Each structure stands twice: as structure tokens, then as C-alpha cells.
Amino acid sequence: MSQTPYSDWVLSAKKTLKREIQAISDMETRLGADFAEACERILACKGTVVVTGMGKSGLIGRKWMATFSSTGTTSYFLNPAEASHGDLGILRPDDLLIAMSFSGETEELANVIRYARETETFVIGVTGKVTSSLARESNLVLSVAIDEEACPLNLAPTASTICMMALGDALAVALMERRGFTERDFARLHPGGSLGRRLWLRTKELMHTGAGLPVVSPSSPFTEVLMEMTRKRLGLAIVKEGRKVLGVVTDGDVRRHFQAAAGNCVASTASSMMTANPKTIRSSTLAMEARELMEQNSIQHLLVYADEDAEELVGVLHLQDLLKAKVV
């Protein structure tokens, strides 16, 4: 194991971070009309924003594409090495091409740029060399020039890649703000994430319905109520008379009644144990709102009614259903 003092490791790391921070700061001072035009062009694009690049630039290009796509800008990544073998067909005149190369001399980009020019596809070049071939062939150039890499040899892409990454984020955020992209829009594109679950998952998608509902009549005896609760495993029984819900019998109701009756529950019925006027919710209500209602009232169940009929019980939602769906 190395005997290098930890302070030397930390000092090296701080130098790297300072150089990268300085590179981003320098780029920030250069932002101006070119950046604004790039935003306007992307915003006005009627087709797809196609991002391309090789090596490290390609990896960052994929990040640009992913961030654009998840924040409202339709985007696709085109591998320039494969483009010459048929993938160039993805480009259309109403698309916009973002070509990324720090040196601006990446050979694999040549055919992509040439084809874009032939199809009159607008090209935004992202490069650290504003006099490069890429810059000359682009309709618009965004500079990621740096004074030096954070690498002590000034060779490994470090500060340059950080600047490229940051520029993509700056574009994506500016476009989000201009579009009025909301939290709900973001959730729509991320239905599998926690935000998506909070903003889109509905009570009706989680509730227990039909034969899974534990239903008893007001005159049902104690043993029948207990058996129904056990069979359906929801921790409650719904007391109904026809279509009308009179109340619910929960595990807590059973325990309290058992204690009050000193264990003699032979003559007890559902109506004598139930809690009247239980908390309810509509089937289209957000699962997040159901979770909040349970927390506010310190309960574990909600009766679910149809949106179009206030009298129609359609399900039961249990706290465990929300926890399993990771509605937090």
C-alpha cells in the first residue's frame, strides 16, 4: 500500500478541481450571442436534435442527448463511426446536428458534416479550436476552449470534458426555462422514478377491488367478521347494507371491543364494533395525496369511491400498497 501522505492526495485533487472550476468560469464569461442563437435554433427545431461525437466527446454527447430528451428536447445520438454505413439516413433537413470535437479535427465526423451540409441540416459545432475544420464547416460554433487541462501533462481530457459537459447542461436548462418545462412534465418523462410515482400514480392503480374486498353485513357476528378480515388480509372489514357503506371494522376496533367486552364477544356484531364514517378518497386521486391523508389521520386504510358516483365503493387502499409502490 502506498505511503503517500493523505495531504498530498488531497492537494493534488484540489489542484485538479481548481483548474476545472477556472475553465468553467472562463467559459461562462465568453457566453453571448452564439449561445443565445444556439438556444433559439434548438427551440425552433421542427425535427430531432441529433448529437454526434467520437471518444470522450461522444460519451459527453450521449449525456447531452439524454439530458435533452428528459427535459423536453427530442434528441438522438449518432455514432459517427457507424454513420457512414447507413446511419446517416437518420438526418433530415428539419433536424439540427450538434457535432462535438475538442480538437475539431476528428476524422469520423467528416462524412457526417458533409452529409449535413448536403441535406441543408443546420450544424452547431462544439469545439475547443475555433479555427478547426469543424468550426469552418459548422453554421454556428460554441467554444469550449481552455487554457490548459487539469492533467499535469496537459494531455488527458479533463478540464475540456468538464466544460463540454457543463455547456450541455447550460443549454438544457435554458431551454427548459424558455419552454416553461414543469415538474409534472419531468415526471411524465420519468414514470419509473420516485417523482413520476408521486405525480402520476393514481389510487385506482394500487387499490384492492372486487372479490378482494372484505365485506360483511351489519348483523354479521364477531366470528364471521374476524374470518373475513383474516381471509382478505387487509386488516379491516367493510360493513355494508346494500350499496351503502355504514362503516369499517379494523384490527384496532376488534382489539378495543374485545377488551371492553372482557373477551366475551359471542353476541357482538359488525355494527357494534365498527367505526362509522371512515376516511374515503376518489379513485383518480394521486397516490401521493392518499399517502398524505393517511399520515394526517394516522390510519392505514382508505375506502375508494368511483369518480362519477359518490355512492359506489370500488376499492380499498392500504398503506402497504403505497409503500410497495415506493410512494414516499
Phi, psi and omega in degrees: 000139182298143178260013179299128179303142182300332181296329178290320177298315182294320179298317178298316180297319180295322178298316179299311182296321180296320179294321180289320177299318180295321180297318178293320179298319178297320179294322180300322181289339181272345183300133181196227186298323180297318179296316179299319179294322178299317178299315181297318180296316180294318180298323183274354183299124181271346179253229183247142173275110183260123181253136181220151179174157180249158174060224180298322178298325178293319178298317179291324177300322177296323177294318176303311182301315182296319180291317176303310185298325183275356180236022171103000178252111181298123188217158181211143177260130179249119177285115185295335179289331180263347184300323183286357181248032174119335184289346177300338181298347179289334183285133178233156182305329182271006174277175174228130182256128172250111182255125188243125176198119182296318180284333183077009183235025181291118186300320184296341180280342188303311181293325179295314181295317180300315181293321179298321179293321180294324181269004180059035174278131181292134184243126171254118178266132177245112187208159176268355182238100185285357175253010184283172177299319180299316180297319181293327183272353182270152175283332182212140183240132172249121185272134170239037181297145178226159176283321180198155175284160175287339177299132181297340177269355183058036184239308183293130178299113181226285178298324182293320180288325177297318179295317177300314181298314182295323180296319177298319178296320180297318177296312183299317181292318178300320179291321177302313182296318181295323180282344186074033182295124187255173175300323179292322176298318180297317180297324180299327180271355180229056184297338181274350181272172182296325179294318178299317179297322181292322189260350184231334182291129183255157179305318184296341180279347185241341188290158174270138186226174171052232184294347179279356181273132177275104185242135175226165177265165181301329183269001180301131181289166183309312183296322180293320178298315182296319180295319180294319177297322181291317182296317186272344172056040177249357178078017177198165172231139180265125181266113184235150172229102189068231177275343189278130175271121180268332181171191177225151172248116181258171175304319180295321178298317180298314180297316181294319180293319179300318180293316181295326181271008180054035177086353181265086185250015184303319183269001183287147177236170180301318183294332181280342181257340193289160170259119180281160178053055178294161179291140182229168179205159179273154184294333181269001180294143178300139178301325178300319180292325177297317178299316180296320179296320177296317181295318181298327184254005179052049180234165182243359182225152171223134173278136185251126180249154180295146179296320187271352182217106183294347181264348188264110175283125183243350181181178175228134177250129180253148179305323180298329177297321179289321180294318179296326179277002179059041174273100186233000000 
